[in-house]
Tab-separated table of C-alpha atoms (C1' of nucleotides) in Angstrom:
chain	number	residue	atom	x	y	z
A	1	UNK	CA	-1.356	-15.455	9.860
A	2	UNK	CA	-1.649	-11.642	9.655
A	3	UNK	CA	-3.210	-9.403	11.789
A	4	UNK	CA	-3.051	-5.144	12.190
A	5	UNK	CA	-4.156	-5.508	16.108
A	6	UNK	CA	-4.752	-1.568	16.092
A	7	UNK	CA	-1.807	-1.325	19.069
A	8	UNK	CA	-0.718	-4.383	20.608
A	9	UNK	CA	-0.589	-2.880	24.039
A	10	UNK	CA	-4.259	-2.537	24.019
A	11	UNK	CA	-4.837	-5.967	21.902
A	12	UNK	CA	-2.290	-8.063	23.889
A	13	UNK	CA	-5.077	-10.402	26.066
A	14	UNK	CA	-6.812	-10.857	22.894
A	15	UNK	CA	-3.694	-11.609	20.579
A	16	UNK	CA	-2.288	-13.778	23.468
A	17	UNK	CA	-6.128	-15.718	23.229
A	18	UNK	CA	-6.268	-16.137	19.764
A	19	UNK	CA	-3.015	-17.904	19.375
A	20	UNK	CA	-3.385	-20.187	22.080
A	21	UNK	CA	-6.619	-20.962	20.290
A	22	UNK	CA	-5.329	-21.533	16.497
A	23	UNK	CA	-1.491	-21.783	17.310
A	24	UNK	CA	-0.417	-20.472	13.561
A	25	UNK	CA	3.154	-21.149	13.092
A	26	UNK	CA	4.378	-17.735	11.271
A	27	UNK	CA	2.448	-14.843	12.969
A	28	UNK	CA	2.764	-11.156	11.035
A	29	UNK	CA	1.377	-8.267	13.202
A	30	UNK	CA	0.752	-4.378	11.502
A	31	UNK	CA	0.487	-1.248	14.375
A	32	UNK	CA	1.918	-2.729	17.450
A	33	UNK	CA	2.436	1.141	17.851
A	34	UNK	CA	5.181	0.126	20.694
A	35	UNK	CA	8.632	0.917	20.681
A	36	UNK	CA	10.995	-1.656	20.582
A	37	UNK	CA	12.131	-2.202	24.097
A	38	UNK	CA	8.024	-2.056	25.077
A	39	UNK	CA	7.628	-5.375	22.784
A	40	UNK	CA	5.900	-7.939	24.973
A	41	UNK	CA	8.761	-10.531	24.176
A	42	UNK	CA	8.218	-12.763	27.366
A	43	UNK	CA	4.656	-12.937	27.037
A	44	UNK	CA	5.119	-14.212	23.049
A	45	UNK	CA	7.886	-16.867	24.227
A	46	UNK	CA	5.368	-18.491	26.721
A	47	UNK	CA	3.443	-19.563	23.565
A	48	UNK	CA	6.255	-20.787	22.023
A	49	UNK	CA	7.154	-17.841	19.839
A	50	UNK	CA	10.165	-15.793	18.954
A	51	UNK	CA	9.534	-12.257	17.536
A	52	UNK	CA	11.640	-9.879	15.736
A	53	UNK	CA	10.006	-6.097	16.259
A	54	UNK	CA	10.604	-2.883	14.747
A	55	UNK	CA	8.679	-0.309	16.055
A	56	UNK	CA	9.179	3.681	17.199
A	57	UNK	CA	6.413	4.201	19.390
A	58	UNK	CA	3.266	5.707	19.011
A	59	UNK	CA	2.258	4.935	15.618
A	60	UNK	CA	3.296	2.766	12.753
A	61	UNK	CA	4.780	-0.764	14.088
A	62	UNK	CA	5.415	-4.152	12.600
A	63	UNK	CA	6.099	-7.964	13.843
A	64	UNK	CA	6.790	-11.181	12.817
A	65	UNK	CA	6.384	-13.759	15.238
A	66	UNK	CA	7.487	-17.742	14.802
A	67	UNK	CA	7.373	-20.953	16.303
A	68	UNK	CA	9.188	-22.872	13.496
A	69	UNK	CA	13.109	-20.544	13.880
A	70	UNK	CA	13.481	-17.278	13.380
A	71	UNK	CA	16.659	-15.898	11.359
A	72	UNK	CA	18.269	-13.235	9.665
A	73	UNK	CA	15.923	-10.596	11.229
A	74	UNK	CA	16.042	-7.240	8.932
A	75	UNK	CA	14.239	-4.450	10.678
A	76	UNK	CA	13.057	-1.896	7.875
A	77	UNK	CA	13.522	-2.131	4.084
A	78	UNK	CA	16.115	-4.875	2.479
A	79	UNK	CA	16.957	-3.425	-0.255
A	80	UNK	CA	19.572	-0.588	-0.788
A	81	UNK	CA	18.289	3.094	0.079
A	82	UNK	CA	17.625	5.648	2.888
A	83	UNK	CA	15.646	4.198	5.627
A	84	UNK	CA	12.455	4.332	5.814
A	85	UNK	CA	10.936	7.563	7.914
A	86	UNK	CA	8.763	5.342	9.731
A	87	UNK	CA	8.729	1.585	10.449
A	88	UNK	CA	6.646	-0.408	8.362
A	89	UNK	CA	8.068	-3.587	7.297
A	90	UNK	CA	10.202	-6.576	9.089
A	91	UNK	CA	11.808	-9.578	7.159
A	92	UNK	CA	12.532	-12.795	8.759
A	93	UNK	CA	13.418	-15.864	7.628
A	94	UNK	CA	10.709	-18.807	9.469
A	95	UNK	CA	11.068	-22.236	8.531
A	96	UNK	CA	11.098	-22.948	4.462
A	97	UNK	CA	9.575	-19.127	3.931
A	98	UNK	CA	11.774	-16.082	3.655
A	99	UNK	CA	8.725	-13.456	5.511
A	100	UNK	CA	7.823	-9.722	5.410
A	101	UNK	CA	5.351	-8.325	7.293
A	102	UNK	CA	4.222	-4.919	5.942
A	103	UNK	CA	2.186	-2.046	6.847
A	104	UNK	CA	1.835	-0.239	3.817
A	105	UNK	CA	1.313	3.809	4.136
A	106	UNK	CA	-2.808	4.698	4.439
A	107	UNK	CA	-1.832	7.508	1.749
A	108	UNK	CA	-4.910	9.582	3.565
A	109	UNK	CA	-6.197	11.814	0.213
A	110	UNK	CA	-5.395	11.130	-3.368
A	111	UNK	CA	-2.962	13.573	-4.107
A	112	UNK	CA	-1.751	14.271	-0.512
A	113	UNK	CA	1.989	14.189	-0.098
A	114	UNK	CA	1.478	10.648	1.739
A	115	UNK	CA	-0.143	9.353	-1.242
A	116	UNK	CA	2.972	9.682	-3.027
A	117	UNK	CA	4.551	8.278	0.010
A	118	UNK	CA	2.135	5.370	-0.164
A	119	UNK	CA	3.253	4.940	-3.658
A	120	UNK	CA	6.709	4.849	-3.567
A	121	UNK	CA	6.726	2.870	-0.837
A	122	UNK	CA	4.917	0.432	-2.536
A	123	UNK	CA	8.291	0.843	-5.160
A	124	UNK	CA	10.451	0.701	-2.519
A	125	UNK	CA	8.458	-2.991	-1.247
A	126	UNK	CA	9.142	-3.766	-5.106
A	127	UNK	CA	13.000	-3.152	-5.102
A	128	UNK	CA	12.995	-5.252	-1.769
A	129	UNK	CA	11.692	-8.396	-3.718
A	130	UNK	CA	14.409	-7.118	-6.903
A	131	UNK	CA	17.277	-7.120	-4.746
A	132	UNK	CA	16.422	-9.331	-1.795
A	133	UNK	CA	14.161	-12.500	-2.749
A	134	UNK	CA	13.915	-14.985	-5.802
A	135	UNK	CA	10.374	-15.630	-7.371
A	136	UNK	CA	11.564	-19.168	-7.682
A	137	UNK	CA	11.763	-19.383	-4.109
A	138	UNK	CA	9.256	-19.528	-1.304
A	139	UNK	CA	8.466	-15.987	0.192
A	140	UNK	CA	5.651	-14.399	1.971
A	141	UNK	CA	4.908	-10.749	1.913
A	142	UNK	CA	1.663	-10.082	4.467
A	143	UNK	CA	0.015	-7.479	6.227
A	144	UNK	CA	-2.267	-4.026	5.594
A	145	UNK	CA	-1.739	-2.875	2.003
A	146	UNK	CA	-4.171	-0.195	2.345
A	147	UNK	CA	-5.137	-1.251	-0.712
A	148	UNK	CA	-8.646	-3.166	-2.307
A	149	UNK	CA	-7.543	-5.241	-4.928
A	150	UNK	CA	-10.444	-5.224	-7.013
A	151	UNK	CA	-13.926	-3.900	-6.745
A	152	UNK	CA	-14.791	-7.084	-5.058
A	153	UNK	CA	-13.128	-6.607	-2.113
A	154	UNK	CA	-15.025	-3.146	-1.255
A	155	UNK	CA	-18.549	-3.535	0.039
A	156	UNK	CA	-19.787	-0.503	-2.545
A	157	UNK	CA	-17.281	0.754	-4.865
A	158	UNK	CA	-19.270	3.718	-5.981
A	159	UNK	CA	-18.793	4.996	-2.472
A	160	UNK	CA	-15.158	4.547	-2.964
A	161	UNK	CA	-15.187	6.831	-6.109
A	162	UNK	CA	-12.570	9.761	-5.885
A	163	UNK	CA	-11.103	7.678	-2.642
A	164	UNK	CA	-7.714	6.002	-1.776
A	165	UNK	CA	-7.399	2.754	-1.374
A	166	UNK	CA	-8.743	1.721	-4.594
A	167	UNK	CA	-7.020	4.189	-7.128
A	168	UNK	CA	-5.617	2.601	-10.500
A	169	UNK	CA	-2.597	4.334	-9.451
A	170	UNK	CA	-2.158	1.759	-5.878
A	171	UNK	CA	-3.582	-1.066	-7.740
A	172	UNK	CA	-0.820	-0.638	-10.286
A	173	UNK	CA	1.917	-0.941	-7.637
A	174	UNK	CA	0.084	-3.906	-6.535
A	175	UNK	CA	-0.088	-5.338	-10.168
A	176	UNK	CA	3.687	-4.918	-9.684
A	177	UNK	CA	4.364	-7.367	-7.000
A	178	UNK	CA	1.899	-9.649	-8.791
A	179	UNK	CA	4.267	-9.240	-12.066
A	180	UNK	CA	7.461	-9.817	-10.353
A	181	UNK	CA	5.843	-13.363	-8.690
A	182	UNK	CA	3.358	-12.943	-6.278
A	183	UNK	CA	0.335	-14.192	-5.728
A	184	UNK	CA	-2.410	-13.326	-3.448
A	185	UNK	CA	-2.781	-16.754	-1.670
A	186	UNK	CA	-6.553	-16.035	-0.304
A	187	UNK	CA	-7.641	-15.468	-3.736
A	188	UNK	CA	-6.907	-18.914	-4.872
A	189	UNK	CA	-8.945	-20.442	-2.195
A	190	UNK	CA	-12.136	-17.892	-2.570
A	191	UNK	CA	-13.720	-15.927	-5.870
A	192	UNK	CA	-16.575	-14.162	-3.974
A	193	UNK	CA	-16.980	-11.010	-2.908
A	194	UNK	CA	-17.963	-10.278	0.382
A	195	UNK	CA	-14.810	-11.478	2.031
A	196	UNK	CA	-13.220	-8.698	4.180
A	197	UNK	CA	-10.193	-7.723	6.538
A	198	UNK	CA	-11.462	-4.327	8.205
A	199	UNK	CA	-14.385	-2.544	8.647
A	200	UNK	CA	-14.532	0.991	10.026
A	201	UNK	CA	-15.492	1.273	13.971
A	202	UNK	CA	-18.157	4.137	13.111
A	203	UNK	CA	-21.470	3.930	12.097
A	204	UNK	CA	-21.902	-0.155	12.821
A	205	UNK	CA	-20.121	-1.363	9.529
A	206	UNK	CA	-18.808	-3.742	11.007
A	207	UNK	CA	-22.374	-5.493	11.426
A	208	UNK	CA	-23.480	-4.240	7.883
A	209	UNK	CA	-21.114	-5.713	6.636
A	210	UNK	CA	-19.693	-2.492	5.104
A	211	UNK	CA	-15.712	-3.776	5.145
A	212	UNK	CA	-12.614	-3.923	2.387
A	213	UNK	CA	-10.492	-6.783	1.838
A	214	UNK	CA	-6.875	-5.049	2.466
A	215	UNK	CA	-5.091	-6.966	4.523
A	216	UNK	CA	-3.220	-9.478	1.994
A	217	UNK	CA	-1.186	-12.860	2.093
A	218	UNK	CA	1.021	-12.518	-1.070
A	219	UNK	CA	2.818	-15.417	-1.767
A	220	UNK	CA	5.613	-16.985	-4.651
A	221	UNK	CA	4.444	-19.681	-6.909
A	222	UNK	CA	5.945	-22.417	-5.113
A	223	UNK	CA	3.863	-20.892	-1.638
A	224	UNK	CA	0.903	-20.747	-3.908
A	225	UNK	CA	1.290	-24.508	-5.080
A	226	UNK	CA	1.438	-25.513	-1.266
A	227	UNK	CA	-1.792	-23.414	0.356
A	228	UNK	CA	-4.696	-25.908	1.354
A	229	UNK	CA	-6.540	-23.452	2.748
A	230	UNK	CA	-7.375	-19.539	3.486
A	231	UNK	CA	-9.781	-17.658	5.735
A	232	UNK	CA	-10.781	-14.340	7.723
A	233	UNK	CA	-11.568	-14.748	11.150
A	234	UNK	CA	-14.343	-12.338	11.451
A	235	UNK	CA	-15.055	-13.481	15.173
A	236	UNK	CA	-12.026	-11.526	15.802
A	237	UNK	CA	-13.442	-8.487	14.951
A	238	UNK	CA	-16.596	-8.657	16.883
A	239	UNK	CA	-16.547	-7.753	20.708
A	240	UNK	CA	-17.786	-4.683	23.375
A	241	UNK	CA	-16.616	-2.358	25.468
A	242	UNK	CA	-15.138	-5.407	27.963
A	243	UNK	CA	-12.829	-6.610	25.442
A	244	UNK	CA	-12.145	-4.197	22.305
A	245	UNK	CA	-11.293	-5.681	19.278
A	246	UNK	CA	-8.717	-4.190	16.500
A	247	UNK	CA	-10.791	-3.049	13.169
A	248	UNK	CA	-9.423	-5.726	11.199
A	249	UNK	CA	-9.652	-9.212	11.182
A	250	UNK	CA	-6.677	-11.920	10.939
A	251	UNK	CA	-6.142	-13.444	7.898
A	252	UNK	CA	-4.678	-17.492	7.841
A	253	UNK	CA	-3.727	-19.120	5.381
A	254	UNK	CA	-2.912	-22.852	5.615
A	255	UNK	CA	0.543	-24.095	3.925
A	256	UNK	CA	1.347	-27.995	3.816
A	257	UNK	CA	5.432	-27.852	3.587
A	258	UNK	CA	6.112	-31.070	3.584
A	259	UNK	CA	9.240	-32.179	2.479
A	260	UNK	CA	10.810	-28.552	2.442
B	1	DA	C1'	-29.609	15.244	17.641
B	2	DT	C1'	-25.268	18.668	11.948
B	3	DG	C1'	-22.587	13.412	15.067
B	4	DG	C1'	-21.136	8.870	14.300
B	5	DT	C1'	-15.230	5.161	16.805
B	6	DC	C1'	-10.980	3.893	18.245
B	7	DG	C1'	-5.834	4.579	20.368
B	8	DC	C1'	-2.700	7.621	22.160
B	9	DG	C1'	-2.281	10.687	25.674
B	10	DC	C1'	-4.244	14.823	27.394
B	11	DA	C1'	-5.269	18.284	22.313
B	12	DG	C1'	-6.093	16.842	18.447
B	13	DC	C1'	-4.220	13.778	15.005
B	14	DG	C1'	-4.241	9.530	12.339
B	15	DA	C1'	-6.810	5.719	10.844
DNA sequence: ATGGTCGCGCAGCGA
């Protein structure tokens, strides 16, 4: 499962509620926005879950929470390089799958200098996979990609026009992670559009139905061959002023791994 | 009605 719970501080009764409820085995979280030593660890481990954080605070954060092992934790980018200037991606090996979960830059305005940041970071999340992972074996990369894969995955394109998000330039460094061997594992269980991950807080989208699919489950072949099932948890996303919910929705995808 | 909503943290930025 993958979830950006909008801070986890503020999301934590809810989080804590929804596992109980669906007890996923491999939990990704995107904008914890806690630092590290602020990472609820005790409250995770009473469901049954060890977590590997990497955080810095106020914004940005990233988890990935398991109930099936947790080793060889890497905290920020694999791959060779300077670190990244904010933290945005955790690996962790759970189980059978080697993990990442990712919150990819927003990139704010085409053009903006953290459009190019979104972009190359999306390169960087490339030379991860190069260096780091074989296609032949069974990885997950999950979380906000800030991107809409296609056209179907935004409720009106044409008000997208001129917008991030759905640029040929970030659907290019998209195409790459496709190319090098993975797959987006929701998209083999649904073809329709409709289907989204966030909808903005303003203006009652969220009950228009006004939303983008951009929080992704990518997956290598051998994943791919063992999904049995995928879905958004829209209930998630609906509640009140009592109990706040995050302005995306968890994505969960089933995996049968028997025999690995 | 020239806004609209969150979270953080106490002004205004980022999403």
């Amino acid at each position: 499962m993958t979830w950006n719970v909008n801070s986890l501080k503020a999301r934590l009764p809810r989080v804590e509620a929804w596992l109980a409820e669906f007890e996923p085995d491999v939990v990704c979280l995107q904008e914890t926005k806690l630092a590290d030593d602020a990472f609820p660890h005790e409250r995770f481990a009473a469901l049954g879950y060890e977590c590997l954080h990497h955080g810095e605070g106020r914004w940005n954060g990233v988890a990935v929470c398991s109930r099936v092992g947790l080793t060889d934790p890497v905290a920020g980018f694999a791959s060779a390089g300077p670190p990244d200037r904010d933290a945005r991606i955790a690996w962790a090996t759970c189980g059978p799958l080697r993990v990442a979960s990712v919150y990819v830059p927003n990139g704010r305005e085409v053009g903006h200098d953290h459009f190019h940041y979104k972009l190359e970071w999306l390169e960087r999340l490339r030379a991860d996979l190069d260096e780091c992972c074989d296609p032949a074996g069974k990885v997950v990369v999950c979380g906000d990609f800030n991107i809409a894969p296609d056209d179907r995955d935004v409720y009106d394109p044409s008000a997208f026009d001129g917008a991030t998000h759905v640029t040929p330039a970030e659907r290019e460094k998209l195409a790459a992670l496709h190319e090098w061997g993975l797959v987006d594992l929701f998209r083999t269980q649904h073809d329709e559009d409709g289907l989204y991950t966030w909808w903005d807080y303003r203006g009652g989208d969220f009950h228009k139905r006004r939303g983008m699919r951009i929080d992704l489950v990518l997956g290598t072949r051998p994943v791919a061959a063992a999904v049995t099932g995928a879905v958004v948890d829209r209930n998630a996303r609906k509640g009140g002023r009592d109990d706040p919910p995050s302005d995306h929705a968890p994505v969960i995808v089933d995996l049968d791994c028997a025999g690995s």
